[in-house]
Amino acid sequence: MDDNSSLMATGLSQVSFLQRTLERLSSTHILTLKTEEAPPVAVIALQRYLSEQTEGLPQLDSYSFDAIVTDGVWRAKCFVHPHLNHLVHANTLRTGTDISITQCSFVYNERRLGHGYICIENLRCGAGRSAVLSRINDVTSLPVLVKRGMERSVVLQSDVPLQLGRRHYLSLWNNDDPEGDIWIAGSPLSDIVLDVSRIALLCSLESSFPFSGKHLPLLVKIIHKSRLRYYGKFGLKIDYPYQAYFEVADQTGIMSLVLWNELCPEFYQRLTVGTVLYLQNYTLKQSYSNRSRPQMDHHRMKTFKSVEICLNPRNPASVITVVPPKSVLPQWGLPEVSYQFITRSELEKLPNNSACDVIGLVTFVGRVERVRSKGNKGPEKYWTYRWVHALDGTSHHPFILEIFSSSQPEIFNRICSMTYLVCTQMRVCQVEGSLPYLTSSCETETFITGYHKGQPYVSDPRVKSFIQWTKTLKDNIILQKTAVGGHYCYPHPPQTFTQSVADSSGQVPLVAAADLKRELETLQYREHKKLAIQGQITTVRYLRVLETIEPLGTEEVSDVATDVCESAVPDTHSHSSTAEWTPAERVTSPCAENILASRRKRRIQLRKATQSSNHGSMPAKRRAGHANTEEGREQEEKEEEEDSDSASEEAQNVEQILQLQNPSQVCFQPDILSWESSSWPQQRLEVSEHLCQGGLYQDSLSRRFTFDEKNILLQWSNLQPVRWSPEQTADPLPPVVCPGFYQVTILGINKQIAVDAAFFPVVSSDEPRAVGLPLDPHGNTMLSCLLSGFLCPLSDTANHSDMTLPEPEEILATASELQDTHVVCILDLCHLGGDKVEVLINKGPRAGLREHHGVAVERHRQTRVRPHGKTH
């Protein structure tokens, strides 16, 4: 620490909580400090890395976390005790919020001189945005707190983990994205002169393999690039366990190239499709057959699959020269990068699992969700993905895209409505009963507006045709078709649930009620699961009355010890829940607008029908004359005023529905609109557990996109960021108004456990969930709505549809057909952060289960293609 830093420490020690804490830990004989009156500190970074194994001690978690906190005077990098990791898993401990450290210790590294750190062992998490950060102009200007005598510790002041056995951080929510300062971005290249008189051709490499001598240099062009693969695991003594595949070509053909270990941070982001490489000191090895490959038939070149080129950081150290575009000569004969763009009108004709490239104008962007990787033998890992709709003008249907993270976080996190999106090497998924969709492969790359310049596809005729089409569009019209976030799941399940013993890879798992409880308890932040449960529906309630709770920001912080603040499912028979409500500006969702208009129209139609009945015996001339009399005109004016008052009152009622500034469950009065099975009162007494998780949240509802709210919409639909930025302190989005939803209680088939799930049917063709939904007409009974997932017919604002939607009272009047009916309900589970777990019925129960000797038999149906294929 220099003189200025020492002087600053002396002057600020009286006002800095972090400085005072470090001084007390340094002076005490016991290295643990407890306090109940700790002032808040703000979390400005939360970073993850593979845990170190400690011999003789159980491994609490696969990953460890470092947190950078500030009290407004100092910044300090602290280690989060593994007992608190569940708070990160639930996004309770997150960046941009305040915490109070109630117990901490100072840990010295016993194998390294001059290294130690503060370990946070217990804390209280504050609700809402940070009050500490609101008082800081520039958090990066704050000095870093270091214990006296440890000033030379690079770890404490640089972007590397506190655990010295690890050299780099991982992305917070997946293992595929580059994270940290070690990843070198592309930089301008200077002109170079190469000697290409003696180079090897790819065709000669395959014919000469195996060859133990030194190979001649290679001159190749990258034509495909895969996502990163992290293969770190316990006991692996490799500092940077990364791998990335590229497909490279010369005039003789195409071969795979593998970038290994620390060469990935140095070169991965600099090596793009179209880049020309001059390679020396590479090695060859037999290709790994059990991996995904891009489909490259459109290149019309020979593919050499038996061997692959390896670039290693040592033994030998490969030499990689990136050739500037201006230095590339035509006489080298390197092939042009080619693509296989398709239009939306051609998609139905493509075979399942075929590869294609697409370009479209984004109209819908779903929230980022996570799914646990199955069959992973190492530490647990998650894929991150989001759903996107994009139009290209050749069909009234959009492309439905399931986009997984492709190691391009700067693009993946910026996908928004009204941007031009390019996705390469997408795989076709043909689904029986639904529109086809496209999902990512290992070799998929995505590009959005702002990243197209210089990409090889800009000269493709299909791309140029799309750009010409966009010039005919008007922003204000397209904006009316946009949406962001909310619950979304595709493809839509069939109405009949079937089960196959022979092949279960493409079906929704049917779980026991006890397993469902365990799945709810173990969900992590934004993790999505789809499960099926069988039993019977015992109650249905329509919830649309909201109680007024304390405004956002008045919640008290809760003590978060090692055994609390878990995302556990409440074990109670009560149906009450809490919500945050403020009389702030409201945003009405498209479905709310349609329902309001439909109800007003239904009321006017009923009144006119009554009037027609009352005046049925009145001659036509007299009825016409009555409307022209002063008395008749006064009567009409009075009725119009009543309509206006009634509409205003109804709008006020709807404004009370789901006005949740902080995503929380809905408060309701279940006795207003409900149906209950006659056997439920007795069955309820015998139920051992009632999982009252099923509610609707602000994060469950999609919003209209606007350019003014672009940044805040991106923050809302993305995952919690690793680092806090000033943009996170922007005003929150106004709450969305939704007309209400149905809460359904499902009693397990053994009648021991019941679970609540929310059901909010599609009501408008404008909703993203309506795309690809089979719209077979039905009678709007409770069962038919659950089976179909929508109210019939859907309203259509674009075509000024005149249809009226049924009232909840009408639908619930038909719920008696659910009495003692055996159903299979497909549930979508998603952890929304904190203690909020979304449990939604996905298009309702599946009736008509065919059974044979008590075993469900499944008709063969389309198996869904997994997005990333096989990796090693």
PDB file of C-alpha atoms in Angstrom, residues 184-290:
ATOM      1  CA  ILE A 184      -8.858 -11.138 -25.503  1.00  0.00           C
ATOM      2  CA  ALA A 185     -11.232  -9.502 -27.947  1.00  0.00           C
ATOM      3  CA  GLY A 186     -10.450  -8.884 -31.598  1.00  0.00           C
ATOM      4  CA  SER A 187      -8.100  -6.011 -32.342  1.00  0.00           C
ATOM      5  CA  PRO A 188      -6.950  -4.283 -35.550  1.00  0.00           C
ATOM      6  CA  LEU A 189      -4.370  -6.332 -37.458  1.00  0.00           C
ATOM      7  CA  SER A 190      -1.222  -4.952 -39.039  1.00  0.00           C
ATOM      8  CA  ASP A 191      -0.171  -5.997 -42.529  1.00  0.00           C
ATOM      9  CA  ILE A 192       2.175  -8.960 -42.701  1.00  0.00           C
ATOM     10  CA  VAL A 193       4.231 -10.733 -45.356  1.00  0.00           C
ATOM     11  CA  LEU A 194       4.046 -14.534 -45.430  1.00  0.00           C
ATOM     12  CA  ASP A 195       6.158 -17.119 -47.173  1.00  0.00           C
ATOM     13  CA  VAL A 196       3.577 -19.459 -48.668  1.00  0.00           C
ATOM     14  CA  SER A 197       5.959 -21.142 -51.087  1.00  0.00           C
ATOM     15  CA  ARG A 198       6.156 -24.212 -48.862  1.00  0.00           C
ATOM     16  CA  ILE A 199       2.836 -25.059 -47.225  1.00  0.00           C
ATOM     17  CA  ALA A 200       0.904 -28.259 -46.608  1.00  0.00           C
ATOM     18  CA  LEU A 201      -2.509 -28.945 -48.092  1.00  0.00           C
ATOM     19  CA  LEU A 202      -5.283 -30.511 -46.062  1.00  0.00           C
ATOM     20  CA  CYS A 203      -5.573 -33.470 -48.392  1.00  0.00           C
ATOM     21  CA  SER A 204      -1.915 -34.354 -47.720  1.00  0.00           C
ATOM     22  CA  LEU A 205      -2.444 -34.334 -43.939  1.00  0.00           C
ATOM     23  CA  GLU A 206      -4.990 -37.108 -44.036  1.00  0.00           C
ATOM     24  CA  SER A 207      -2.959 -39.231 -46.430  1.00  0.00           C
ATOM     25  CA  SER A 208       0.261 -38.853 -44.392  1.00  0.00           C
ATOM     26  CA  PHE A 209      -1.290 -39.526 -40.954  1.00  0.00           C
ATOM     27  CA  PRO A 210       0.242 -40.718 -38.662  1.00  0.00           C
ATOM     28  CA  PHE A 211       3.426 -38.718 -39.162  1.00  0.00           C
ATOM     29  CA  SER A 212       5.781 -37.984 -36.277  1.00  0.00           C
ATOM     30  CA  GLY A 213       7.895 -35.307 -37.942  1.00  0.00           C
ATOM     31  CA  LYS A 214       7.290 -31.581 -38.153  1.00  0.00           C
ATOM     32  CA  HIS A 215       4.527 -30.574 -40.537  1.00  0.00           C
ATOM     33  CA  LEU A 216       4.761 -27.792 -43.075  1.00  0.00           C
ATOM     34  CA  PRO A 217       2.729 -24.646 -42.287  1.00  0.00           C
ATOM     35  CA  LEU A 218      -0.959 -24.524 -43.150  1.00  0.00           C
ATOM     36  CA  LEU A 219      -2.838 -21.682 -44.843  1.00  0.00           C
ATOM     37  CA  VAL A 220      -6.572 -22.102 -44.240  1.00  0.00           C
ATOM     38  CA  LYS A 221      -9.823 -20.157 -43.887  1.00  0.00           C
ATOM     39  CA  ILE A 222     -12.340 -20.651 -41.060  1.00  0.00           C
ATOM     40  CA  ILE A 223     -15.762 -21.575 -42.452  1.00  0.00           C
ATOM     41  CA  HIS A 224     -17.492 -22.716 -39.231  1.00  0.00           C
ATOM     42  CA  LYS A 225     -16.978 -21.986 -35.536  1.00  0.00           C
ATOM     43  CA  SER A 226     -18.381 -23.893 -32.555  1.00  0.00           C
ATOM     44  CA  ARG A 227     -19.258 -22.655 -29.095  1.00  0.00           C
ATOM     45  CA  LEU A 228     -16.743 -23.007 -26.292  1.00  0.00           C
ATOM     46  CA  ARG A 229     -16.588 -26.204 -24.291  1.00  0.00           C
ATOM     47  CA  TYR A 230     -15.433 -26.121 -20.671  1.00  0.00           C
ATOM     48  CA  TYR A 231     -14.264 -29.543 -19.505  1.00  0.00           C
ATOM     49  CA  GLY A 232     -12.968 -28.682 -16.043  1.00  0.00           C
ATOM     50  CA  LYS A 233     -13.510 -31.212 -13.278  1.00  0.00           C
ATOM     51  CA  PHE A 234     -12.148 -32.052  -9.838  1.00  0.00           C
ATOM     52  CA  GLY A 235      -8.601 -33.343  -9.889  1.00  0.00           C
ATOM     53  CA  LEU A 236      -7.832 -32.034 -13.398  1.00  0.00           C
ATOM     54  CA  LYS A 237      -4.502 -30.177 -13.269  1.00  0.00           C
ATOM     55  CA  ILE A 238      -5.147 -27.858 -16.219  1.00  0.00           C
ATOM     56  CA  ASP A 239      -5.403 -24.131 -15.579  1.00  0.00           C
ATOM     57  CA  TYR A 240      -7.683 -23.304 -18.519  1.00  0.00           C
ATOM     58  CA  PRO A 241      -9.659 -26.446 -19.456  1.00  0.00           C
ATOM     59  CA  TYR A 242     -11.317 -25.108 -22.602  1.00  0.00           C
ATOM     60  CA  GLN A 243     -11.742 -26.462 -26.077  1.00  0.00           C
ATOM     61  CA  ALA A 244     -13.208 -25.012 -29.282  1.00  0.00           C
ATOM     62  CA  TYR A 245     -13.742 -26.608 -32.680  1.00  0.00           C
ATOM     63  CA  PHE A 246     -13.412 -24.828 -36.000  1.00  0.00           C
ATOM     64  CA  GLU A 247     -13.904 -26.111 -39.515  1.00  0.00           C
ATOM     65  CA  VAL A 248     -11.160 -24.819 -41.798  1.00  0.00           C
ATOM     66  CA  ALA A 249     -10.746 -25.147 -45.560  1.00  0.00           C
ATOM     67  CA  ASP A 250      -8.227 -24.721 -48.337  1.00  0.00           C
ATOM     68  CA  GLN A 251      -8.570 -25.460 -52.030  1.00  0.00           C
ATOM     69  CA  THR A 252      -8.481 -29.237 -51.402  1.00  0.00           C
ATOM     70  CA  GLY A 253     -11.174 -29.653 -48.768  1.00  0.00           C
ATOM     71  CA  ILE A 254     -12.385 -29.139 -45.188  1.00  0.00           C
ATOM     72  CA  MET A 255     -10.905 -30.388 -41.901  1.00  0.00           C
ATOM     73  CA  SER A 256     -11.623 -29.847 -38.199  1.00  0.00           C
ATOM     74  CA  LEU A 257      -9.288 -27.730 -36.087  1.00  0.00           C
ATOM     75  CA  VAL A 258      -9.232 -27.805 -32.278  1.00  0.00           C
ATOM     76  CA  LEU A 259      -8.094 -24.906 -30.106  1.00  0.00           C
ATOM     77  CA  TRP A 260      -6.944 -26.134 -26.694  1.00  0.00           C
ATOM     78  CA  ASN A 261      -6.688 -24.741 -23.154  1.00  0.00           C
ATOM     79  CA  GLU A 262      -5.093 -21.292 -22.644  1.00  0.00           C
ATOM     80  CA  LEU A 263      -5.076 -20.660 -26.391  1.00  0.00           C
ATOM     81  CA  CYS A 264      -8.862 -20.304 -26.109  1.00  0.00           C
ATOM     82  CA  PRO A 265      -8.792 -17.126 -23.956  1.00  0.00           C
ATOM     83  CA  GLU A 266      -6.120 -15.694 -26.242  1.00  0.00           C
ATOM     84  CA  PHE A 267      -7.590 -16.517 -29.632  1.00  0.00           C
ATOM     85  CA  TYR A 268     -11.224 -17.702 -29.447  1.00  0.00           C
ATOM     86  CA  GLN A 269     -12.819 -14.271 -29.815  1.00  0.00           C
ATOM     87  CA  ARG A 270     -10.324 -13.253 -32.493  1.00  0.00           C
ATOM     88  CA  LEU A 271     -11.005 -16.235 -34.732  1.00  0.00           C
ATOM     89  CA  THR A 272     -14.192 -15.623 -36.684  1.00  0.00           C
ATOM     90  CA  VAL A 273     -15.791 -17.196 -39.725  1.00  0.00           C
ATOM     91  CA  GLY A 274     -13.947 -15.911 -42.783  1.00  0.00           C
ATOM     92  CA  THR A 275     -10.637 -15.407 -40.919  1.00  0.00           C
ATOM     93  CA  VAL A 276      -7.520 -16.673 -42.732  1.00  0.00           C
ATOM     94  CA  LEU A 277      -4.897 -18.426 -40.562  1.00  0.00           C
ATOM     95  CA  TYR A 278      -1.235 -19.277 -41.082  1.00  0.00           C
ATOM     96  CA  LEU A 279      -0.508 -22.166 -38.718  1.00  0.00           C
ATOM     97  CA  GLN A 280       2.809 -23.578 -37.538  1.00  0.00           C
ATOM     98  CA  ASN A 281       3.802 -26.190 -34.962  1.00  0.00           C
ATOM     99  CA  TYR A 282       0.420 -27.861 -35.001  1.00  0.00           C
ATOM    100  CA  THR A 283      -0.184 -31.552 -34.378  1.00  0.00           C
ATOM    101  CA  LEU A 284      -2.559 -34.104 -35.848  1.00  0.00           C
ATOM    102  CA  LYS A 285      -4.638 -36.672 -34.025  1.00  0.00           C
ATOM    103  CA  GLN A 286      -7.390 -39.084 -34.885  1.00  0.00           C
ATOM    104  CA  SER A 287     -10.785 -37.398 -34.920  1.00  0.00           C
ATOM    105  CA  TYR A 288     -13.189 -37.912 -32.072  1.00  0.00           C
ATOM    106  CA  SER A 289     -16.182 -39.465 -33.780  1.00  0.00           C
ATOM    107  CA  ASN A 290     -18.795 -38.967 -31.055  1.00  0.00           C
TER     108      ASN A 290
END
